[in-house]
Tab-separated table of C-alpha atoms in Angstrom:
chain	number	residue	atom	x	y	z
A	1	MET	CA	-0.052	-0.027	0.053
A	2	PRO	CA	1.373	3.480	-0.803
A	3	ALA	CA	2.130	5.939	1.967
A	4	LEU	CA	-0.800	7.974	3.303
A	5	VAL	CA	-0.463	11.661	3.938
A	6	GLU	CA	-2.284	14.146	6.198
A	7	VAL	CA	-1.565	17.665	7.483
A	8	GLY	CA	-1.869	19.014	11.001
A	9	ARG	CA	-3.201	22.564	10.674
A	10	ALA	CA	-2.352	25.122	13.333
A	11	LYS	CA	-5.229	25.740	15.822
A	12	VAL	CA	-5.988	29.293	16.842
A	13	ASN	CA	-8.025	30.247	19.898
A	14	LEU	CA	-9.920	33.397	18.872
A	15	THR	CA	-11.426	33.592	22.321
A	16	LEU	CA	-10.635	31.588	25.460
A	17	LYS	CA	-12.733	31.918	28.611
A	18	VAL	CA	-11.679	29.918	31.687
A	19	VAL	CA	-14.899	28.956	33.403
A	20	GLY	CA	-13.165	27.399	36.427
A	21	ARG	CA	-10.994	24.631	37.769
A	22	ARG	CA	-12.746	21.343	38.467
A	23	VAL	CA	-12.154	19.309	41.614
A	24	ASP	CA	-10.126	16.796	39.546
A	25	GLY	CA	-7.698	19.648	38.626
A	26	PHE	CA	-8.744	20.084	35.027
A	27	HIS	CA	-10.010	23.429	33.786
A	28	ASP	CA	-13.357	24.015	32.022
A	29	LEU	CA	-13.052	26.293	29.070
A	30	GLU	CA	-15.159	27.901	26.385
A	31	SER	CA	-13.251	28.841	23.273
A	32	VAL	CA	-13.905	29.867	19.658
A	33	VAL	CA	-11.309	27.848	17.686
A	34	ALA	CA	-10.309	28.434	14.109
A	35	PHE	CA	-7.633	26.760	11.951
A	36	ALA	CA	-4.802	28.434	9.993
A	37	ASP	CA	-3.459	27.596	6.512
A	38	CYS	CA	-0.074	26.623	7.913
A	39	ALA	CA	0.481	22.987	8.965
A	40	ASP	CA	2.825	20.130	9.817
A	41	ARG	CA	2.861	17.244	7.402
A	42	ILE	CA	2.628	13.637	8.522
A	43	THR	CA	3.174	10.548	6.423
A	44	LEU	CA	2.234	6.932	7.285
A	45	GLU	CA	3.942	4.003	5.591
A	46	PRO	CA	1.754	1.057	6.429
A	47	GLY	CA	3.271	-2.245	7.660
A	48	GLY	CA	5.731	-3.252	10.302
A	49	GLY	CA	5.798	-2.049	13.844
A	50	LEU	CA	4.804	1.413	15.122
A	51	ALA	CA	7.605	3.968	14.598
A	52	LEU	CA	8.031	7.731	14.204
A	53	THR	CA	10.761	9.707	12.430
A	54	MET	CA	11.054	13.452	12.868
A	55	ALA	CA	11.977	15.714	9.992
A	56	GLY	CA	11.544	19.354	8.997
A	57	PRO	CA	13.060	22.693	10.264
A	58	LEU	CA	11.751	22.427	13.819
A	59	ALA	CA	12.152	18.644	14.325
A	60	ASP	CA	14.896	19.154	17.027
A	61	ALA	CA	12.514	21.299	19.122
A	62	CYS	CA	10.151	18.281	19.659
A	63	GLY	CA	12.293	16.471	22.206
A	64	ASP	CA	12.249	12.754	22.760
A	65	THR	CA	10.359	10.977	20.027
A	66	SER	CA	9.056	8.436	22.509
A	67	ASP	CA	6.989	11.181	24.210
A	68	ASN	CA	5.422	12.425	20.996
A	69	LEU	CA	1.659	12.612	20.921
A	70	VAL	CA	1.546	10.864	17.561
A	71	LEU	CA	2.783	7.707	19.212
A	72	LYS	CA	0.654	8.165	22.252
A	73	ALA	CA	-2.582	8.480	20.144
A	74	ALA	CA	-1.595	5.404	18.004
A	75	ARG	CA	-0.886	3.243	21.081
A	76	LEU	CA	-4.202	4.292	22.791
A	77	LEU	CA	-6.109	3.503	19.619
A	78	GLY	CA	-4.388	0.107	19.497
A	79	GLU	CA	-5.647	-0.689	22.985
A	80	ARG	CA	-9.206	-0.189	21.784
A	81	VAL	CA	-9.117	-1.612	18.250
A	82	ALA	CA	-8.155	-5.229	17.862
A	83	ASN	CA	-5.389	-5.975	15.314
A	84	LEU	CA	-5.000	-2.245	14.524
A	85	GLU	CA	-2.780	-1.832	11.508
A	86	VAL	CA	0.015	0.684	12.093
A	87	GLY	CA	3.278	1.514	10.371
A	88	HIS	CA	6.076	4.156	10.167
A	89	PHE	CA	5.082	7.734	10.748
A	90	THR	CA	7.210	10.590	9.414
A	91	LEU	CA	6.442	14.005	10.867
A	92	GLU	CA	7.627	17.074	9.059
A	93	LYS	CA	7.651	19.705	11.752
A	94	VAL	CA	7.202	23.365	10.636
A	95	LEU	CA	4.919	24.759	13.458
A	96	PRO	CA	6.480	26.077	16.632
A	97	VAL	CA	6.465	23.814	19.695
A	98	ALA	CA	4.720	24.731	22.983
A	99	ALA	CA	3.279	27.707	21.172
A	100	GLY	CA	-0.426	27.834	21.889
A	101	ILE	CA	-1.454	26.732	18.374
A	102	GLY	CA	-1.957	23.022	19.105
A	103	GLY	CA	0.912	21.763	16.965
A	104	GLY	CA	1.395	18.496	18.849
A	105	SER	CA	-2.386	18.073	19.092
A	106	ALA	CA	-2.866	18.652	15.365
A	107	ASP	CA	-0.178	16.037	14.689
A	108	ALA	CA	-1.865	13.539	16.956
A	109	ALA	CA	-5.196	14.228	15.252
A	110	ALA	CA	-3.594	13.753	11.812
A	111	ALA	CA	-2.195	10.448	12.929
A	112	LEU	CA	-5.625	9.335	14.079
A	113	ARG	CA	-7.065	10.279	10.654
A	114	LEU	CA	-4.365	8.292	8.944
A	115	LEU	CA	-4.929	5.190	11.158
A	116	ALA	CA	-8.678	5.556	10.531
A	117	ARG	CA	-8.081	5.541	6.801
A	118	LEU	CA	-5.730	2.605	7.008
A	119	ASN	CA	-8.075	0.556	9.212
A	120	GLU	CA	-11.359	1.687	7.538
A	121	LEU	CA	-12.624	3.336	10.611
A	122	SER	CA	-15.090	6.195	10.598
A	123	LEU	CA	-13.931	9.450	12.249
A	124	ASP	CA	-17.366	9.266	13.972
A	125	ASP	CA	-16.202	6.057	15.657
A	126	SER	CA	-16.495	6.694	19.432
A	127	ARG	CA	-13.124	5.127	19.967
A	128	ILE	CA	-11.438	7.715	17.802
A	129	MET	CA	-12.819	10.600	19.844
A	130	GLU	CA	-12.249	8.727	23.102
A	131	VAL	CA	-8.572	8.363	22.243
A	132	ALA	CA	-8.383	11.966	20.968
A	133	LEU	CA	-9.599	13.357	24.317
A	134	GLN	CA	-7.288	11.084	26.318
A	135	THR	CA	-4.333	12.148	24.235
A	136	GLY	CA	-4.885	15.859	24.954
A	137	ALA	CA	-7.601	18.449	25.395
A	138	ASP	CA	-6.982	20.064	21.996
A	139	VAL	CA	-6.865	16.834	19.955
A	140	PRO	CA	-10.734	16.333	19.513
A	141	VAL	CA	-11.156	19.699	17.872
A	142	CYS	CA	-8.156	19.015	15.653
A	143	VAL	CA	-9.565	15.720	14.355
A	144	ALA	CA	-12.101	17.602	11.996
A	145	SER	CA	-9.937	20.750	11.964
A	146	ARG	CA	-12.853	23.012	11.388
A	147	ALA	CA	-14.025	26.091	13.317
A	148	CYS	CA	-15.874	25.259	16.483
A	149	ASP	CA	-17.134	26.638	19.788
A	150	MET	CA	-15.195	24.258	22.146
A	151	THR	CA	-16.362	23.687	25.774
A	152	GLY	CA	-15.588	21.654	28.812
A	153	VAL	CA	-12.082	20.137	28.708
A	154	GLY	CA	-12.269	19.819	24.974
A	155	GLU	CA	-15.127	17.360	24.572
A	156	GLY	CA	-17.869	19.858	23.621
A	157	LEU	CA	-17.651	20.860	19.976
A	158	LEU	CA	-20.209	22.961	18.248
A	159	PRO	CA	-19.316	23.710	14.549
A	160	LEU	CA	-19.280	27.291	13.525
A	161	ASP	CA	-19.605	28.871	10.044
A	162	LEU	CA	-16.643	31.209	10.213
A	163	PRO	CA	-15.706	33.314	7.181
A	164	ALA	CA	-12.160	33.298	5.908
A	165	MET	CA	-10.197	35.746	7.936
A	166	PRO	CA	-6.894	37.330	6.750
A	167	CYS	CA	-4.468	36.989	9.666
A	168	VAL	CA	-0.872	37.061	10.840
A	169	LEU	CA	0.410	34.639	13.416
A	170	VAL	CA	3.620	35.531	15.332
A	171	ASN	CA	5.610	33.391	17.771
A	172	PRO	CA	8.745	34.827	19.418
A	173	ARG	CA	10.357	31.360	19.363
A	174	VAL	CA	9.994	31.120	23.140
A	175	PRO	CA	8.267	27.901	24.345
A	176	VAL	CA	5.577	28.303	26.977
A	177	ALA	CA	4.442	25.411	29.078
A	178	THR	CA	0.719	25.306	29.479
A	179	LYS	CA	0.927	24.064	33.040
A	180	ASP	CA	3.024	27.114	34.007
A	181	VAL	CA	0.350	29.471	32.582
A	182	PHE	CA	-2.472	27.725	34.462
A	183	ASN	CA	-0.349	27.848	37.612
A	184	ALA	CA	0.047	31.542	37.114
A	185	LEU	CA	-3.747	31.873	36.730
A	186	GLY	CA	-3.846	30.464	40.236
A	187	LEU	CA	-7.312	28.788	40.448
A	188	ARG	CA	-7.862	26.361	43.282
A	189	HIS	CA	-9.495	22.992	42.811
A	190	GLY	CA	-13.262	23.586	42.496
A	191	GLU	CA	-12.927	27.355	42.067
A	192	LEU	CA	-14.973	29.157	39.475
A	193	LEU	CA	-13.614	32.143	37.468
A	194	ILE	CA	-17.072	33.262	36.351
A	195	GLY	CA	-19.263	35.517	38.548
A	196	ALA	CA	-21.519	34.377	41.253
A	197	THR	CA	-24.535	35.187	39.098
A	198	ASP	CA	-23.269	32.969	36.278
A	199	ILE	CA	-23.735	29.612	38.064
A	200	VAL	CA	-25.479	28.198	35.003
A	201	MET	CA	-23.013	28.149	32.125
A	202	GLN	CA	-24.627	29.107	28.878
A	203	ARG	CA	-23.086	28.795	25.442
A	204	PRO	CA	-22.553	32.311	24.047
A	205	SER	CA	-24.236	33.330	20.866
A	206	TRP	CA	-22.094	33.759	17.818
A	207	PRO	CA	-22.979	35.227	14.381
A	208	ASP	CA	-25.209	33.175	12.154
A	209	SER	CA	-24.118	31.333	9.041
A	210	GLY	CA	-23.136	33.624	6.179
A	211	CYS	CA	-22.396	36.668	8.355
A	212	ALA	CA	-19.577	38.905	7.185
A	213	ILE	CA	-16.137	39.224	8.697
A	214	ASP	CA	-17.009	42.594	10.260
A	215	GLU	CA	-19.728	40.986	12.359
A	216	TRP	CA	-17.487	38.241	13.524
A	217	ILE	CA	-14.710	40.708	14.439
A	218	GLU	CA	-17.156	42.670	16.483
A	219	ALA	CA	-18.488	39.625	18.288
A	220	LEU	CA	-14.972	38.223	18.930
A	221	ALA	CA	-13.768	41.610	20.204
A	222	ASN	CA	-16.285	41.283	23.092
A	223	GLY	CA	-14.428	38.152	24.157
A	224	THR	CA	-11.059	37.702	25.878
A	225	ASN	CA	-8.334	35.187	26.346
A	226	ASP	CA	-8.198	34.711	30.098
A	227	LEU	CA	-4.733	33.161	29.842
A	228	GLU	CA	-3.138	36.147	28.134
A	229	ALA	CA	-2.280	38.099	31.304
A	230	PRO	CA	-0.848	35.073	33.231
A	231	ALA	CA	1.006	34.006	30.138
A	232	ALA	CA	2.598	37.460	29.838
A	233	ARG	CA	3.732	37.113	33.510
A	234	VAL	CA	5.411	33.856	32.691
A	235	GLU	CA	7.014	35.139	29.408
A	236	PRO	CA	6.941	38.937	29.191
A	237	VAL	CA	7.963	38.850	25.543
A	238	ILE	CA	4.261	38.048	24.815
A	239	SER	CA	3.427	41.670	25.602
A	240	ASN	CA	6.047	42.766	23.067
A	241	VAL	CA	4.495	40.543	20.383
A	242	LEU	CA	1.028	41.890	21.123
A	243	SER	CA	2.330	45.486	20.910
A	244	ALA	CA	4.090	44.778	17.586
A	245	LEU	CA	0.888	43.330	16.112
A	246	ARG	CA	-1.190	46.294	17.330
A	247	THR	CA	1.100	48.735	15.497
A	248	THR	CA	0.624	47.078	12.130
A	249	ARG	CA	-1.575	48.855	9.579
A	250	GLY	CA	-5.053	47.445	9.305
A	251	ALA	CA	-5.027	45.202	12.342
A	252	ARG	CA	-8.680	44.750	13.455
A	253	LEU	CA	-8.240	42.348	16.353
A	254	VAL	CA	-5.085	41.368	18.310
A	255	ARG	CA	-4.976	38.601	20.854
A	256	MET	CA	-2.897	35.650	22.095
A	257	SER	CA	-3.823	32.087	21.163
A	258	GLY	CA	-4.215	29.344	23.723
A	259	SER	CA	-1.665	29.481	26.488
A	260	GLY	CA	0.852	31.353	24.223
A	261	ALA	CA	3.242	32.479	23.200
A	262	THR	CA	1.822	32.671	19.660
A	263	CYS	CA	-0.334	35.795	19.037
A	264	PHE	CA	-2.449	36.788	16.093
A	265	ALA	CA	-3.968	39.743	14.379
A	266	ILE	CA	-7.005	39.663	12.049
A	267	PHE	CA	-7.209	41.938	9.113
A	268	ALA	CA	-9.882	43.136	6.700
A	269	THR	CA	-7.816	42.155	3.581
A	270	ASP	CA	-5.236	39.650	2.464
A	271	ALA	CA	-3.040	42.546	1.301
A	272	ASP	CA	-3.033	44.101	4.721
A	273	ALA	CA	-2.141	40.807	6.333
A	274	ALA	CA	0.669	40.184	3.854
A	275	ALA	CA	2.109	43.649	4.373
A	276	ALA	CA	1.915	43.284	8.108
A	277	GLY	CA	3.792	39.923	7.855
A	278	GLU	CA	6.432	41.445	5.764
A	279	LYS	CA	6.975	44.327	8.230
A	280	LEU	CA	7.055	41.987	11.263
A	281	ARG	CA	9.657	39.724	9.605
A	282	ALA	CA	11.865	42.721	8.756
A	283	ASP	CA	11.491	44.242	12.272
A	284	HIS	CA	11.857	41.006	14.201
A	285	PRO	CA	13.996	38.547	12.126
A	286	GLY	CA	14.193	36.101	15.038
A	287	TRP	CA	10.418	35.649	15.302
A	288	TRP	CA	8.310	32.971	13.484
A	289	VAL	CA	5.771	34.881	11.302
A	290	HIS	CA	3.027	33.459	9.138
A	291	ALA	CA	0.658	35.644	7.076
A	292	GLY	CA	-2.337	33.675	5.814
A	293	THR	CA	-5.975	32.883	6.464
A	294	LEU	CA	-8.001	31.611	9.376
A	295	SER	CA	-11.154	29.575	8.716
C-alpha cells in the first residue's frame, strides 16, 4: 500500500474563557477555535511496527520522540481496536512547539485520521474521539480541523460557520508550558472564575451562518483570552508581540492564542495581512511569522 499523507493545521483560539477549575484539577473552558493555513505534514507508511521519524526545520525542538503525541494516540487506539494496522510515521515539523497553536495536538489528530483511513474506521467512531480526548484536550477539535465553539475540557464541539479571515500569526520562538500558565492563573481545585450570578453556564451566541467578517470581528472583540495576562507574566515577551501586532496597519483584532506564546492579528484584507507579515519579519527577524488565512 502506498504511503498515506495528512496535514496538522495550526489551531488558533480566537477567544478563550476559563470557566473554572474542576475538583479533579482540570480546567473547564469555552473557546472559539479556528484553523490556519499553515500546517505540519505527517506521512504513514503501512506495515511493520509502530515507529516515528522526525523531519523538518523544527524537528529538533520536539524533544524525545518516545513522548510524541503521535505515538501516544496510536498506542491508545491500538488498545481499543483489535489488530490495529500501524506503520512508520514521518512527521515534518514546521509549526513552533509549545506555542499555543496546538501543533502537537494537530499532529496527533492527523495520525488518528491516517490510522482511521488505513483501518477503514469512521472518524465518528466513538473510539477515535475517546482516544483523541485522552491524548490531549486540543486533539478532539483538531480531528475535524474546522471552526468550533469548544467547551468543557475539549469534549464539547459545536461547529461554527466562520468566514475566511486574513491573519498574521507571530511566535517569538520562546516555548511556554501550558501548566506554567495555568499555575500563574492560580485557580484552586473547584474554584470558578465566572461571577456568582453565572452559576449556570450558557453557550454564548455567535454570528449566524453567512455573516460577514465585520460581524465576526465585532463579536470576537467582546471576548477575551483569560490566559493572556498570566502567560505574559510567565514570558513577558508576549506583551512585546502583542504590541508589535497592534502597530501594524489594518489590524482589526489582536490577541494571544491558547496559552501562548503565539499571538495573532485579524485584518480586513489579504493585502493588509501580507504587508503586516513582511514588516514584522523585517523588524523581528528572530520571530516566526506566518501571514495567511483563518477559517
